Structure formats: structure tokens, C-alpha cells
XYZ file of C-alpha atoms in Angstrom:
718
model
C 63.065 -15.566 -68.535
C 62.094 -16.823 -65.149
C 64.996 -17.612 -63.154
C 63.987 -20.489 -62.096
C 66.471 -23.810 -61.682
C 63.831 -26.325 -62.256
C 61.332 -24.528 -64.012
C 57.565 -23.936 -61.326
C 59.620 -24.852 -58.416
C 62.760 -23.549 -56.785
C 63.808 -20.042 -57.038
C 67.385 -18.236 -57.081
C 69.081 -16.767 -54.530
C 67.947 -13.936 -55.830
C 64.701 -14.634 -56.428
C 64.148 -14.897 -52.931
C 65.149 -12.054 -51.479
C 62.899 -10.144 -53.903
C 59.744 -12.246 -52.620
C 61.051 -11.823 -48.544
C 61.470 -8.071 -49.815
C 59.030 -7.028 -52.163
C 55.832 -9.609 -50.173
C 54.214 -12.393 -52.342
C 51.628 -10.192 -54.611
C 54.126 -7.580 -55.540
C 56.167 -10.599 -56.783
C 53.462 -12.465 -58.502
C 52.963 -9.120 -60.396
C 56.719 -9.144 -61.323
C 56.469 -12.780 -62.146
C 52.970 -12.161 -64.303
C 55.011 -8.926 -66.405
C 57.693 -11.782 -66.922
C 55.011 -14.083 -68.063
C 53.658 -11.767 -70.345
C 57.321 -11.330 -71.774
C 58.222 -14.683 -72.070
C 55.240 -15.485 -74.705
C 55.647 -13.328 -76.714
C 58.927 -12.330 -76.966
C 60.172 -16.137 -78.066
C 57.565 -16.868 -80.006
C 57.967 -13.383 -82.013
C 61.724 -14.834 -82.581
C 59.605 -17.791 -83.999
C 57.459 -16.059 -86.145
C 60.903 -13.478 -87.736
C 61.944 -17.428 -89.019
C 58.307 -18.453 -89.906
C 55.540 -16.473 -90.625
C 57.024 -13.103 -92.278
C 58.340 -14.943 -94.982
C 55.589 -16.923 -95.186
C 52.955 -13.172 -95.795
C 56.766 -11.712 -97.228
C 56.497 -14.272 -99.792
C 52.479 -14.293 -100.484
C 53.120 -9.985 -100.546
C 51.732 -8.589 -104.268
C 51.434 -5.354 -103.517
C 54.771 -3.982 -103.992
C 57.089 -1.476 -101.480
C 57.425 -2.296 -97.470
C 59.320 0.815 -96.655
C 57.950 3.579 -94.266
C 54.409 1.562 -92.818
C 54.474 -0.978 -94.987
C 55.878 -3.179 -92.735
C 52.054 -3.148 -90.603
C 50.967 -4.907 -94.663
C 52.192 -8.328 -94.234
C 49.442 -9.905 -92.138
C 47.165 -13.035 -92.966
C 45.625 -10.823 -95.925
C 47.808 -11.204 -98.154
C 47.210 -15.190 -98.005
C 45.103 -15.903 -100.855
C 42.872 -18.692 -100.183
C 43.546 -22.462 -100.386
C 46.907 -21.988 -100.363
C 48.785 -24.327 -97.911
C 50.811 -22.187 -96.813
C 48.668 -21.182 -94.283
C 49.545 -24.653 -92.289
C 52.200 -23.396 -91.453
C 50.769 -20.239 -89.986
C 48.395 -22.868 -88.361
C 51.436 -24.858 -86.748
C 52.626 -21.898 -84.739
C 49.465 -20.830 -83.571
C 48.890 -24.114 -82.460
C 52.500 -23.942 -80.533
C 52.451 -20.964 -79.183
C 48.476 -22.227 -77.233
C 50.356 -25.733 -75.798
C 53.098 -22.218 -74.530
C 51.220 -20.809 -72.868
C 49.361 -23.395 -70.704
C 52.656 -25.043 -70.225
C 54.174 -22.071 -69.231
C 51.722 -21.228 -66.933
C 51.651 -24.463 -64.925
C 55.424 -23.879 -64.900
C 54.206 -20.909 -62.676
C 51.177 -22.883 -60.905
C 53.555 -25.324 -59.149
C 55.704 -22.769 -58.334
C 53.028 -20.104 -56.800
C 50.587 -23.196 -54.756
C 54.220 -23.890 -52.783
C 54.381 -20.165 -51.843
C 50.734 -20.027 -51.050
C 51.032 -22.495 -48.630
C 53.601 -20.885 -46.933
C 51.715 -17.836 -46.471
C 48.956 -19.619 -45.017
C 51.039 -21.570 -42.225
C 53.630 -18.937 -41.854
C 52.101 -15.414 -42.770
C 53.533 -11.974 -44.172
C 57.043 -11.569 -43.794
C 56.133 -7.871 -42.972
C 54.345 -9.000 -39.709
C 54.563 -8.121 -36.236
C 57.189 -10.558 -34.999
C 55.709 -11.465 -32.086
C 55.151 -15.423 -31.675
C 51.826 -14.781 -29.352
C 50.533 -12.098 -31.602
C 51.629 -14.301 -35.297
C 50.050 -17.486 -33.881
C 46.438 -15.145 -32.497
C 45.810 -13.810 -36.485
C 46.936 -17.300 -37.442
C 44.110 -19.118 -35.385
C 41.538 -16.233 -35.837
C 38.449 -16.197 -38.185
C 35.647 -12.943 -39.023
C 32.634 -14.298 -38.837
C 29.320 -11.293 -40.652
C 26.120 -12.296 -40.502
C 25.814 -12.518 -36.357
C 22.327 -11.577 -35.542
C 21.461 -8.859 -33.266
C 19.745 -12.027 -30.879
C 23.781 -13.312 -31.071
C 25.406 -10.184 -30.252
C 27.620 -10.615 -27.709
C 30.846 -11.940 -26.669
C 29.178 -14.796 -24.586
C 26.534 -15.931 -26.918
C 28.782 -16.394 -30.342
C 31.804 -18.154 -28.747
C 28.630 -20.389 -27.527
C 27.724 -20.493 -31.028
C 31.513 -21.951 -31.877
C 31.718 -24.053 -28.686
C 28.882 -26.049 -29.333
C 30.013 -26.993 -33.341
C 33.186 -27.679 -31.975
C 34.127 -28.198 -28.783
C 36.577 -27.658 -26.378
C 38.471 -25.646 -29.466
C 37.328 -22.406 -28.712
C 40.022 -20.107 -27.652
C 38.597 -16.614 -27.614
C 35.904 -14.486 -28.814
C 34.808 -11.330 -29.624
C 31.986 -9.071 -31.012
C 33.084 -6.072 -32.894
C 32.026 -2.550 -31.080
C 30.071 0.466 -32.848
C 31.710 2.883 -32.390
C 31.045 5.480 -35.156
C 30.117 7.912 -32.475
C 33.407 8.086 -31.043
C 35.857 7.697 -34.073
C 33.584 11.032 -34.893
C 33.886 13.258 -31.738
C 37.586 12.324 -32.520
C 37.581 12.965 -36.410
C 35.958 16.404 -35.384
C 38.951 16.995 -33.033
C 41.580 16.724 -34.738
C 39.862 19.316 -37.940
C 40.138 21.424 -35.038
C 43.528 20.825 -33.986
C 44.634 21.127 -37.762
C 42.674 24.825 -37.893
C 44.617 25.885 -34.589
C 48.094 24.725 -35.597
C 47.450 26.225 -39.072
C 46.196 29.748 -37.399
C 49.218 29.684 -35.607
C 51.840 29.461 -37.662
C 50.672 32.029 -39.815
C 51.138 34.083 -36.374
C 54.173 33.008 -35.832
C 55.179 34.173 -39.413
C 53.794 37.648 -39.221
C 55.341 38.188 -35.491
C 58.691 37.033 -36.806
C 58.135 39.290 -39.614
C 57.287 42.385 -37.901
C 60.306 41.306 -34.837
C 62.776 41.228 -38.108
C 62.008 44.572 -40.013
C 62.053 46.022 -35.945
C 65.826 44.778 -34.885
C 67.442 44.650 -38.686
C 66.122 48.365 -39.786
C 65.137 46.796 -42.759
C 62.078 45.541 -44.720
C 62.054 41.918 -44.626
C 59.870 40.108 -47.345
C 58.109 43.115 -47.920
C 58.860 44.416 -51.781
C 60.212 48.429 -49.756
C 56.266 48.132 -47.637
C 55.643 48.719 -44.367
C 55.672 45.858 -41.488
C 52.036 46.251 -39.787
C 52.453 45.622 -35.491
C 50.873 41.150 -35.909
C 47.636 41.420 -34.279
C 46.013 38.162 -32.511
C 43.174 36.085 -35.551
C 39.947 36.081 -34.405
C 36.864 34.348 -34.888
C 33.465 34.257 -35.137
C 32.646 32.469 -32.126
C 29.124 32.673 -32.889
C 29.211 30.906 -36.085
C 29.058 32.848 -39.867
C 25.884 34.861 -38.297
C 27.010 36.653 -36.092
C 28.980 39.901 -35.596
C 31.059 38.804 -32.269
C 34.554 37.466 -32.866
C 36.264 36.226 -30.681
C 40.049 34.982 -29.981
C 41.026 31.940 -31.470
C 43.707 30.705 -29.589
C 41.180 30.852 -26.439
C 38.413 29.413 -29.104
C 40.230 26.711 -30.349
C 41.343 25.369 -27.423
C 37.930 25.946 -24.910
C 36.092 23.777 -28.607
C 39.323 20.840 -27.346
C 38.685 20.745 -24.479
C 35.197 20.403 -25.106
C 35.577 17.668 -26.965
C 37.820 15.733 -24.889
C 35.376 15.949 -22.050
C 32.913 14.707 -25.048
C 35.554 12.290 -26.016
C 36.345 10.633 -22.548
C 32.721 10.876 -21.556
C 32.087 8.045 -25.035
C 34.470 6.107 -24.437
C 33.571 5.318 -21.011
C 29.281 4.829 -22.266
C 31.327 2.007 -24.648
C 33.925 0.522 -21.206
C 30.279 0.105 -19.266
C 28.567 -1.452 -22.173
C 30.817 -3.336 -23.025
C 30.634 -4.555 -18.733
C 26.894 -4.828 -19.319
C 26.677 -6.541 -22.688
C 29.743 -9.696 -23.596
C 28.958 -11.685 -20.914
C 24.928 -11.645 -22.031
C 24.415 -15.473 -22.898
C 21.365 -16.962 -24.860
C 21.368 -21.149 -22.694
C 23.777 -19.977 -19.783
C 23.033 -17.187 -17.716
C 24.568 -17.832 -14.749
C 27.791 -17.356 -16.395
C 26.698 -13.398 -16.450
C 28.857 -12.633 -13.528
C 31.889 -10.497 -13.435
C 35.048 -12.923 -13.023
C 33.843 -16.305 -13.587
C 35.714 -18.569 -15.515
C 33.833 -19.526 -18.527
C 32.191 -23.218 -18.994
C 31.141 -24.606 -22.273
C 27.334 -24.874 -22.736
C 26.027 -28.286 -22.978
C 25.684 -29.189 -26.925
C 21.996 -30.765 -26.044
C 19.367 -30.666 -28.439
C 17.588 -27.788 -26.732
C 20.765 -25.764 -26.395
C 21.442 -25.786 -30.215
C 17.979 -24.725 -31.360
C 18.141 -22.107 -29.251
C 20.969 -20.633 -30.410
C 20.375 -21.349 -33.797
C 16.420 -20.366 -33.751
C 15.793 -17.538 -36.749
C 16.113 -14.273 -35.876
C 13.838 -12.145 -36.311
C 11.626 -14.705 -34.154
C 13.619 -12.940 -30.784
C 13.720 -9.662 -32.405
C 10.201 -10.182 -32.020
C 10.180 -11.177 -28.872
C 13.116 -7.711 -28.121
C 16.051 -9.703 -27.174
C 18.848 -7.510 -29.295
C 22.081 -5.700 -28.924
C 22.508 -2.076 -30.759
C 26.170 -1.827 -29.342
C 27.788 -4.369 -31.644
C 27.949 -4.649 -34.898
C 27.000 -7.916 -36.744
C 30.665 -8.256 -37.297
C 32.639 -10.193 -34.650
C 36.121 -12.113 -34.709
C 37.166 -15.981 -32.924
C 39.830 -17.677 -31.854
C 40.532 -20.805 -32.246
C 43.081 -22.660 -30.499
C 44.709 -24.532 -33.305
C 44.818 -23.701 -36.761
C 43.650 -26.596 -37.966
C 40.442 -26.019 -35.846
C 39.949 -22.438 -37.769
C 40.805 -24.191 -41.538
C 37.938 -26.265 -40.509
C 35.037 -23.599 -39.525
C 36.630 -21.574 -42.163
C 35.668 -24.856 -45.151
C 32.655 -25.384 -44.116
C 28.447 -24.610 -43.945
C 27.959 -24.157 -40.090
C 24.624 -23.282 -40.305
C 22.397 -24.493 -43.935
C 21.322 -21.012 -43.096
C 21.716 -18.001 -45.991
C 23.343 -14.745 -44.077
C 23.455 -16.336 -40.459
C 27.527 -16.549 -39.130
C 29.146 -16.451 -42.630
C 33.378 -17.036 -41.703
C 35.894 -16.158 -43.346
C 40.294 -15.695 -43.092
C 40.318 -13.148 -40.669
C 41.524 -9.986 -41.977
C 44.929 -8.572 -41.479
C 44.890 -5.689 -39.142
C 46.369 -3.421 -41.253
C 43.931 -4.190 -44.124
C 40.838 -3.151 -43.385
C 38.822 -0.188 -43.341
C 37.165 0.177 -39.356
C 34.757 3.128 -41.004
C 32.948 0.256 -43.155
C 33.527 -2.960 -41.154
C 30.257 -3.072 -39.278
C 28.677 -3.400 -43.112
C 26.241 -6.073 -43.225
C 26.596 -9.038 -45.418
C 23.158 -8.424 -46.583
C 23.403 -4.447 -47.390
C 26.759 -4.693 -49.303
C 26.211 -8.020 -51.396
C 23.232 -5.851 -52.947
C 24.873 -2.585 -53.220
C 27.797 -4.659 -55.185
C 25.243 -5.900 -57.332
C 23.002 -2.602 -58.136
C 26.748 -1.005 -58.342
C 27.842 -3.883 -61.141
C 24.642 -3.139 -62.944
C 24.968 0.630 -63.839
C 29.457 -0.951 -64.115
C 27.631 -3.004 -67.233
C 25.644 -0.475 -69.069
C 28.897 1.127 -69.021
C 30.695 -1.324 -70.363
C 28.203 -2.134 -73.209
C 28.017 1.120 -73.695
C 31.890 1.558 -74.254
C 31.954 1.747 -77.724
C 29.938 4.970 -78.584
C 31.977 6.253 -75.802
C 34.651 5.688 -78.150
C 33.059 6.542 -80.926
C 32.643 10.122 -80.139
C 36.054 10.074 -79.920
C 37.262 8.139 -82.458
C 34.673 11.018 -84.272
C 36.270 14.005 -82.768
C 39.686 12.509 -83.616
C 39.165 12.166 -87.082
C 37.612 15.820 -87.989
C 40.827 16.925 -85.957
C 42.975 15.543 -88.328
C 41.123 15.886 -91.508
C 41.809 20.324 -89.978
C 45.741 19.278 -88.963
C 46.991 17.819 -92.664
C 43.719 19.794 -94.581
C 45.470 20.769 -98.193
C 45.940 17.581 -99.466
C 48.009 16.560 -96.321
C 45.925 13.104 -95.593
C 47.580 12.439 -98.389
C 50.535 12.132 -96.193
C 51.900 8.619 -94.528
C 51.402 10.108 -90.965
C 47.620 10.704 -91.411
C 47.062 7.582 -90.304
C 49.648 7.908 -87.965
C 47.658 10.647 -86.216
C 44.424 9.629 -86.697
C 45.017 6.600 -84.324
C 47.245 7.617 -82.600
C 45.372 10.632 -81.071
C 42.469 8.255 -80.382
C 44.534 5.975 -78.762
C 45.921 8.696 -76.193
C 41.959 10.284 -75.614
C 41.028 6.580 -74.587
C 44.336 5.565 -73.190
C 43.924 8.784 -70.323
C 40.363 7.580 -70.085
C 41.540 3.844 -69.078
C 44.059 6.061 -67.194
C 41.512 7.839 -64.051
C 38.637 5.009 -64.295
C 40.527 3.151 -61.788
C 40.087 6.617 -58.985
C 36.026 5.541 -59.941
C 36.364 2.347 -58.999
C 37.772 2.894 -55.731
C 35.505 5.380 -54.670
C 32.891 3.281 -55.576
C 34.088 0.253 -53.482
C 35.068 1.908 -50.644
C 31.999 4.462 -50.028
C 29.206 3.131 -51.669
C 29.668 -0.776 -51.651
C 31.565 -0.230 -47.926
C 34.146 -3.162 -48.736
C 35.887 -4.058 -45.529
C 38.943 -3.967 -46.901
C 41.442 -2.888 -48.942
C 41.964 -6.477 -50.816
C 37.792 -6.565 -50.982
C 38.378 -2.984 -52.860
C 41.999 -3.448 -54.938
C 39.751 -7.371 -55.555
C 37.140 -4.353 -56.755
C 39.198 -2.187 -58.642
C 40.892 -5.180 -60.975
C 37.647 -7.059 -61.822
C 35.944 -3.734 -63.626
C 38.844 -2.015 -64.865
C 40.243 -4.902 -66.354
C 36.425 -5.604 -67.972
C 36.765 -1.880 -69.343
C 39.641 -2.421 -71.246
C 39.143 -5.432 -72.642
C 35.358 -3.875 -73.543
C 38.039 -1.267 -74.954
C 39.877 -3.905 -77.049
C 36.943 -5.857 -78.462
C 35.003 -2.430 -79.352
C 38.003 -1.396 -80.935
C 37.629 -4.795 -83.445
C 34.306 -5.234 -83.296
C 34.700 -1.161 -84.644
C 30.993 -1.380 -82.848
C 29.429 -1.165 -79.514
C 29.115 -4.879 -78.172
C 24.994 -4.765 -78.005
C 25.529 -3.365 -81.951
C 27.645 -6.430 -82.705
C 25.504 -8.728 -80.407
C 22.652 -7.307 -83.176
C 24.869 -8.141 -85.543
C 25.816 -11.687 -84.753
C 22.272 -12.447 -84.002
C 20.727 -10.898 -87.631
C 23.592 -12.033 -89.807
C 26.633 -14.830 -88.570
C 28.030 -15.272 -91.195
C 28.158 -11.755 -92.328
C 29.488 -10.428 -89.366
C 31.747 -13.174 -88.445
C 33.550 -12.275 -92.433
C 33.284 -8.428 -91.522
C 34.905 -9.020 -87.446
C 37.445 -10.794 -89.349
C 38.401 -8.210 -92.313
C 38.087 -5.575 -89.603
C 40.134 -6.745 -86.897
C 43.556 -6.462 -89.509
C 42.558 -3.182 -90.692
C 42.857 -1.759 -87.069
C 45.423 -3.247 -85.822
C 47.586 -0.235 -85.952
C 45.246 1.380 -83.574
C 45.734 -1.349 -80.845
C 49.737 -1.107 -81.781
C 49.361 2.962 -80.817
C 47.344 0.857 -76.917
C 50.649 -1.027 -76.225
C 52.857 1.892 -77.602
C 51.097 4.593 -74.874
C 51.557 1.663 -72.841
C 54.838 1.103 -72.545
C 55.783 5.076 -73.078
C 53.028 6.435 -71.117
C 51.001 4.440 -68.823
C 54.274 2.209 -67.528
C 57.150 5.793 -67.942
C 54.410 7.536 -65.603
C 53.640 4.564 -62.708
C 57.840 5.648 -63.317
C 57.592 8.943 -62.422
C 54.894 8.443 -59.493
C 53.405 11.679 -61.435
C 51.245 12.421 -57.863
C 53.545 12.777 -56.191
C 55.958 14.952 -58.580
C 52.537 17.716 -59.674
C 53.048 17.447 -55.714
C 56.120 18.354 -55.039
C 56.909 20.204 -58.540
C 53.591 22.410 -58.964
C 51.826 22.857 -55.906
C 54.685 22.771 -53.773
C 56.234 25.955 -54.380
C 53.428 28.484 -54.730
C 53.228 27.533 -50.598
C 55.486 29.329 -48.170
C 56.119 26.513 -45.597
C 57.378 29.266 -43.194
C 53.491 29.558 -42.895
C 52.963 26.132 -42.340
C 51.859 24.168 -39.516
C 53.792 20.422 -39.001
C 51.120 18.814 -39.431
C 50.187 21.272 -43.146
C 53.930 19.973 -44.047
C 54.738 16.304 -43.055
C 50.680 16.676 -45.533
C 53.206 17.839 -48.054
C 55.953 15.343 -47.905
C 53.570 12.067 -47.313
C 52.910 10.459 -50.684
C 49.596 10.242 -51.981
C 47.540 7.615 -50.870
C 47.965 5.458 -54.695
C 50.969 5.781 -54.507
C 51.740 4.968 -51.182
C 51.540 0.569 -52.395
C 50.530 -0.829 -55.106
C 47.208 -1.053 -55.971
C 47.306 -4.167 -58.168
C 43.758 -2.712 -59.652
C 46.109 -0.116 -61.054
C 48.538 -1.957 -62.625
C 47.638 -5.238 -63.326
C 44.614 -4.866 -66.276
C 47.369 -3.108 -67.739
C 49.130 -6.194 -68.152
C 45.957 -8.354 -69.073
C 45.460 -5.520 -71.732
C 48.813 -6.177 -73.359
C 48.374 -10.222 -72.959
C 45.081 -10.414 -74.606
C 46.256 -7.802 -77.572
C 48.995 -9.664 -78.585
C 47.075 -12.774 -78.097
C 44.661 -11.426 -80.851
C 47.318 -10.785 -82.885
C 50.228 -12.924 -82.964
C 48.856 -14.994 -85.892
C 47.035 -11.875 -87.901
C 49.760 -9.417 -87.391
C 53.531 -11.149 -85.646
C 55.169 -7.707 -85.257
C 52.446 -6.755 -81.992
C 54.579 -10.283 -80.358
C 57.652 -8.164 -81.108
C 56.054 -4.677 -79.654
C 53.965 -6.297 -76.698
C 57.421 -8.074 -75.787
C 58.864 -4.330 -75.305
C 55.741 -3.320 -73.366
C 56.357 -6.486 -70.643
C 60.297 -5.800 -70.983
C 59.315 -1.992 -69.297
C 56.931 -3.014 -67.148
C 58.933 -5.505 -65.667
C 61.018 -3.261 -65.264
C 59.624 -0.636 -63.625
C 57.182 -2.918 -61.660
C 60.231 -4.101 -59.742
C 61.999 -0.859 -59.267
C 59.074 0.311 -57.517
C 58.980 -2.923 -55.582
C 62.521 -2.411 -53.698
C 63.427 1.404 -53.622
C 59.296 3.050 -53.978
C 56.592 1.265 -52.470
C 55.933 -0.490 -49.131
C 53.489 -2.903 -49.285
C 50.529 -2.554 -45.890
C 49.791 -5.742 -46.398
C 49.762 -9.240 -47.853
C 47.132 -10.505 -49.619
C 48.820 -14.374 -50.085
C 48.954 -13.347 -53.788
C 45.454 -13.641 -54.832
C 46.868 -11.632 -58.410
C 48.185 -14.894 -59.231
C 43.825 -16.242 -60.148
C 43.348 -13.464 -61.156
C 46.021 -14.092 -63.637
C 45.064 -17.299 -64.308
C 41.607 -16.559 -65.671
C 42.770 -14.226 -67.997
C 45.534 -16.565 -69.776
C 42.157 -18.645 -70.402
C 40.269 -15.513 -71.674
C 42.407 -15.183 -73.985
C 43.446 -18.552 -75.721
C 39.612 -18.327 -75.832
C 38.915 -15.079 -77.122
C 41.827 -15.948 -80.276
C 41.127 -19.925 -80.555
C 37.410 -18.085 -81.096
C 38.965 -15.755 -83.933
C 42.267 -17.983 -85.853
C 38.976 -20.234 -86.820
C 37.235 -17.302 -88.151
C 39.599 -16.398 -89.595
C 40.621 -19.505 -91.742
C 36.703 -20.067 -92.321
C 36.892 -16.399 -94.115
C 39.576 -17.610 -96.077
C 38.082 -20.582 -97.014
C 39.826 -23.274 -95.313
C 36.339 -24.384 -94.047
C 38.416 -28.090 -92.982
C 40.814 -26.876 -90.905
C 40.007 -23.748 -89.908
C 36.347 -26.264 -87.953
C 38.854 -28.642 -87.241
C 41.280 -26.589 -85.321
C 39.218 -24.279 -83.570
C 37.188 -28.073 -81.766
C 40.573 -29.657 -80.882
C 42.322 -26.523 -80.258
C 38.759 -25.742 -77.652
C 39.063 -28.962 -75.652
C 42.850 -28.957 -75.586
C 42.678 -25.345 -73.863
C 39.380 -26.302 -71.140
C 41.215 -29.790 -69.812
C 44.176 -27.814 -68.890
C 41.094 -25.157 -67.539
C 40.392 -27.874 -65.659
C 42.762 -29.362 -64.953
C 44.981 -26.417 -63.532
C 41.868 -25.847 -61.652
C 41.587 -29.257 -59.591
C 44.708 -29.556 -59.695
C 46.266 -26.080 -57.940
C 43.592 -23.684 -57.822
C 40.813 -25.437 -55.654
C 43.804 -26.717 -52.955
C 45.531 -23.789 -53.051
C 41.632 -21.022 -51.518
C 42.139 -22.438 -48.443
C 45.079 -23.865 -46.383
C 45.560 -28.294 -46.432
C 43.868 -29.745 -43.027
C 46.765 -31.753 -43.056
C 48.601 -29.074 -43.756
C 47.708 -26.895 -41.008
C 48.105 -30.098 -38.258
C 51.362 -30.633 -38.905
C 52.107 -26.962 -38.389
C 49.923 -27.267 -35.350
C 52.182 -30.213 -34.159
C 55.232 -28.262 -34.944
C 55.003 -24.847 -33.324
C 53.207 -26.627 -30.098
C 56.350 -27.936 -30.015
C 58.509 -25.124 -30.339
C 56.287 -23.642 -27.427
C 56.805 -26.346 -25.268
C 60.314 -25.808 -25.342
C 60.703 -22.570 -25.219
C 58.866 -19.861 -23.304
C 57.723 -16.428 -25.268
C 57.018 -13.541 -23.021
C 53.466 -11.825 -24.977
C 53.460 -7.776 -24.749
C 49.480 -8.388 -24.666
C 49.380 -6.167 -28.627
C 47.161 -9.963 -29.629
C 44.392 -8.960 -26.659
C 43.914 -5.148 -29.299
C 44.740 -7.105 -32.500
C 40.582 -5.969 -33.700
C 40.053 -3.625 -31.003
């Protein structure tokens, strides 16, 4: 259970220290695993003394030894049996307990969320001026080409928030310089690699001559090393040059080219950053900024549609369509972020400035409109994959069944292990596929859609990894693809409900295997850090480190990208997976609650260990994963309510089933709405009242003490 003195309000000293060390995002991930344990372990204990005795008393099938415990399901209760009321009461109590437990979590989270929005990340650079700049800055996207200068950006926000702008700056298109520097790093790596191999060969030869013995040569004579050569004119050239001289010359040429491009960027920025649509007289370098007059003419000039000015040739290609605006107070910044600035689509869209460590600088210039268009296309393709997931699972199960038949041929199909193997193999294969799919999602998010930050990519992976995992659960329940299930429900709804209720219990062993694999495979692989394990145990022994440069050795010692920090899109959907299975089977097969409780307990221990001793988060997102978990919990409750009511109707409890469905649906919807209005809406952004209090406290602190700036805040987004 979560160690809270007053549930949802006070954290223990140990929890506070864990929060400080791990960060809010990771801390909330661990709390989600603990939440899953609480809503499965304690209900399982109650089910052992309530539901299981009812199912045992209804059982007429004989011995329950071996795998017979899976037969204690809701199917053993005959239609019209009054003992079903015990199951109904247990299910209602379980759903109410989950919603109450979620409310406690929200009471705790909203305080932590407001604290994060006001004070920032604990791991952030501790300079007061640097932190103040980050808190007061917002990111502006979709800046029209005609407005892309520091002066124009400032004029727009000065006209909307007079006297509240500290600094405005457009982000520069440095893609050409970045490409030059990438080429430079590539040449340096080649130079270092050749140098390391040549020095090793020289050492072997000198050692052989000095000691008069064969050093690592397997009784072969060591030839005198020759200086490495490269084809200087390309692949078609037969002329070879000295490698060291060639790469030194290339690196020098690249350095000169980079210096030239840098000077060009600096000069162009000087010419463009003071360009203004309404105050050309201020374009002189060194002249103090004076806010523009907020006249109707000036406002019209600033907010005129971009395509009209492009027809007049007033545009600059030097700046990206993204800028940063620093306000003089947090309250002014929150006002800009939470309001509609112009009423025009894709025009000066504001949002909280991302953590500089979170940005993908190669994607920062991506157009918001292009990004959202690509996102729609990618989402459409992935949605087709979800709809067709049943076909993929069907093929895997068919092949696995054929394999099991061959393995147990000759009468072995009567063995009690036959069904176990037949159900375990497809669950294992599907789990391996689901384990690798998030890598594809992350690649699509960063390279195809081109999200600007790591957090946005993580949220995209979180959404679709959850979608595919939940699709796998429902496909397993339906025993058909989602498209076929919808078609069957449309043609014969009553027959569909009957088949669904019967198939759900029959396929409990497959879902049980999925949870067992999630416990024994996925969580243990997270604990083992399997990517690093393969890198160090398999790849590294095949490499002679004496022939490698320091950069190559450092690369080997560096953890793989996906194991340097928590990528919540990889880990949180597994928890949602376990919660959905546990709730769907809580009343049908209560033993599933115990299995899922073990999974959540193991997951909480593994995530706690990794948070404290393995991972180091690159930045914090403010616990946004909890909004995802809130939605998962309610989706789970709605789904379980529909399934339980359908089974009651199948068992000929028409009045009870319909009453339970509508009463629980209305109650769940009411709690869902209350959570949204009470917590979700009020925690997305920092309230203006809290921002004003924080501004006053900061002003008093700055007036009492003088803080020296090291100047790093000037280069936060450069």
C-alpha cells in the first residue's frame, strides 16, 4: 500500500526523499504500480472469502486438482441462482473502491503538480536567474514568415501584454551549420579509429623486436606496420594518400567552413533581429527598445494575414517559425499560455516553454501545421494496424497450435500440459512483438512526425503502445479481429453477447499467461537492462579494445538510448495491460486478481530500483503520466461494467443486469466528470492566483538579496 499519513494529502519522509531523488514523473510511475497492487491484492483477499466459496459450492465437476482451479469461474453459477447476488455486491464494492482510491491519488497529485509548475524541476540548473527565465518563458509556434524577427515578435506580445515582456527571440535555422559539424565529427571519429589501430600495430611490432618473442601473433612473424592510406579522390580514384594528412586536411577545411557559416549566421541575425513592421525607426543597433503604440493601425498591421504580406515579398527565411518570449512575471506568462491570442488558426500558438534538455534541436523548426498533418497520417496507418491486430494474433495462434499438436502427437494432446503449452506459446510470441513495437512508434514520432521534444515523442509512444496492448486484450476476448467483432455485433447483437460471455471465460488461460509473461519476462528484462547486457556480454568480448579509440570505448561504455532514462511509453502501458485484465476477470475468475497483484508488486519493486540506482531522467514532464492513468482507470471501469452486465443478462438476470449497468454507468460517469472538473482542469496549468503569489514572493526575495548571473540564461534556447 502507498505509505501516506493522510491519504492523498501528506507524504512520509521516505516518500518525500524518493520524490526528490527520482523526480515527479518517475515517482508517479511507481505510485501507479502501487495503485495497481492495492486494487488487486486487497480485493483478491476479499474474493477468497466471498466469491470463491460461492463458485466452489456451485461446482459439480468433481476434482479440482491440477489445473482445475481455473474452472472456478462465473460459468459454474447456474442461471437464476440467488448466490449471484454475492458476486454483484463484490463487483460493485470493487468499482467503488477503485474510484475512491483514485480520488486519493488525485488529492496528492494536484499539490505536487502545482508545486512543479511553480518551482520547476529539482534537477534543473540552480541559478536563480536561469530558473526565473525558464519559468517566465513561453514557446510561440506558427509565427508567420512576415513576422519572423525578434523585434516583430516582441511588438506582437507588447501590443497584447503592455509592459510585461522581458525578452523575445526567434529561433535560428542552423541546419546547415549542424550538418557541417556532423560531418566534422564523422571525420574525427575516422581519424581516431585509424590512429588507434596504427598505434596498436606499432606497439605489437616494437614489443616483438624488443622482447624477441611473438606477442599475440600465434607463432607468426610480425610485419612492420605501414602508415594507413585512403583513396583521396573517392571510390573511383586509384590514387591513395596518407590517411592522417588526408583527414587532417579535411578537418581543417570543415573548420573553416563552419567558421564561415557561423559568421554568416551572426551577421544575418544582426541585420534581421531588429526588423519591424511598425517601428522601423528602432532598427538602429544599440537603441533602447520602446514599446509600440497600441493603435488600431499598428494592431491591424501586426495581425494582418501572413499570405497577404507574402504576396508583397515581406518575409525572411532565416528564422524558424518558432520563437521564445520571456515575460516579467509568471502570471503574465500563464495568461498568454491559457488564452486565445488572435482567433486565427495556426497563428502565434503559445505553450509552456519546454525544458532545454528535452528539445530535439533538429526538429525545432518543424511547422506546427505540417507536424499535425503528418500526425494524422501516421495515426491513420497505426489505427489500421489496431483493427487488423486480430488477424496477426490469429496467425500466431494457428501456427502455435500446429506446433503444439506436433509436439504432443501420438496421444499427447490428452496431457494436461498440452493446453498449457498451446496457450503459452502464442502469448509468448505476442508479448515479444509487443515488446519491440514501441521502438517503431518512437522512430515514427521523432523522424516522421518530427515532434519537437522527447516528452511529445514519449506521449505518442504511450498512446499507441497502450492502444495495441488493449487491442490485444479485446482481440483475445473476442477471438476475432475488431472489425469482425463490430460486424457480428451489428448483425446479431444477442448472439454476439452470448458468444462473447462464453469465450471470455474460455480464454482466461491465455490472458493469465500474458500477465505471467509480463511479470517474469518484461519486468525482469527491465531489471536486467537487457540491451546493455547484450552490448557488454555479447558484443564487447568480440572487440579488441586496444585497437579502438577512446571515443569508441566511451561509446561502448555508454548505455543504449532506451536505457538511459525512463521512457514511460515503454513501461506504463504494461501496467494498464495488467489493470485491464485484472478488472475484466475480477468477477469471472477471481484468481486472476491474485496473479495481477503479484505482477504489480514485482513491477513496483523493479521500477523503484531502476529509479534510484539505474535511470537518470533527462528532464521532468510534471507528472503528466497521471492524466493518462486517470483515463485508463475509467476506460477499464466502463469496459468491465459492460462485460459484467452482459454476463448477468446471459445468466438470465435481466433486471439485475440492466439495473447494475445503468446505476454503475451513471455513478462512474459522475465520478469521472467530478474528477475532471475538480482536478484535471485545475492542474493542467498553474492557476493565476498561485502565480501572482509566487511573483510577490520572488520579488521580495530578489529585493532582499542580490543574485549574480553567470549569463547561462541568455543561451538557454540557442
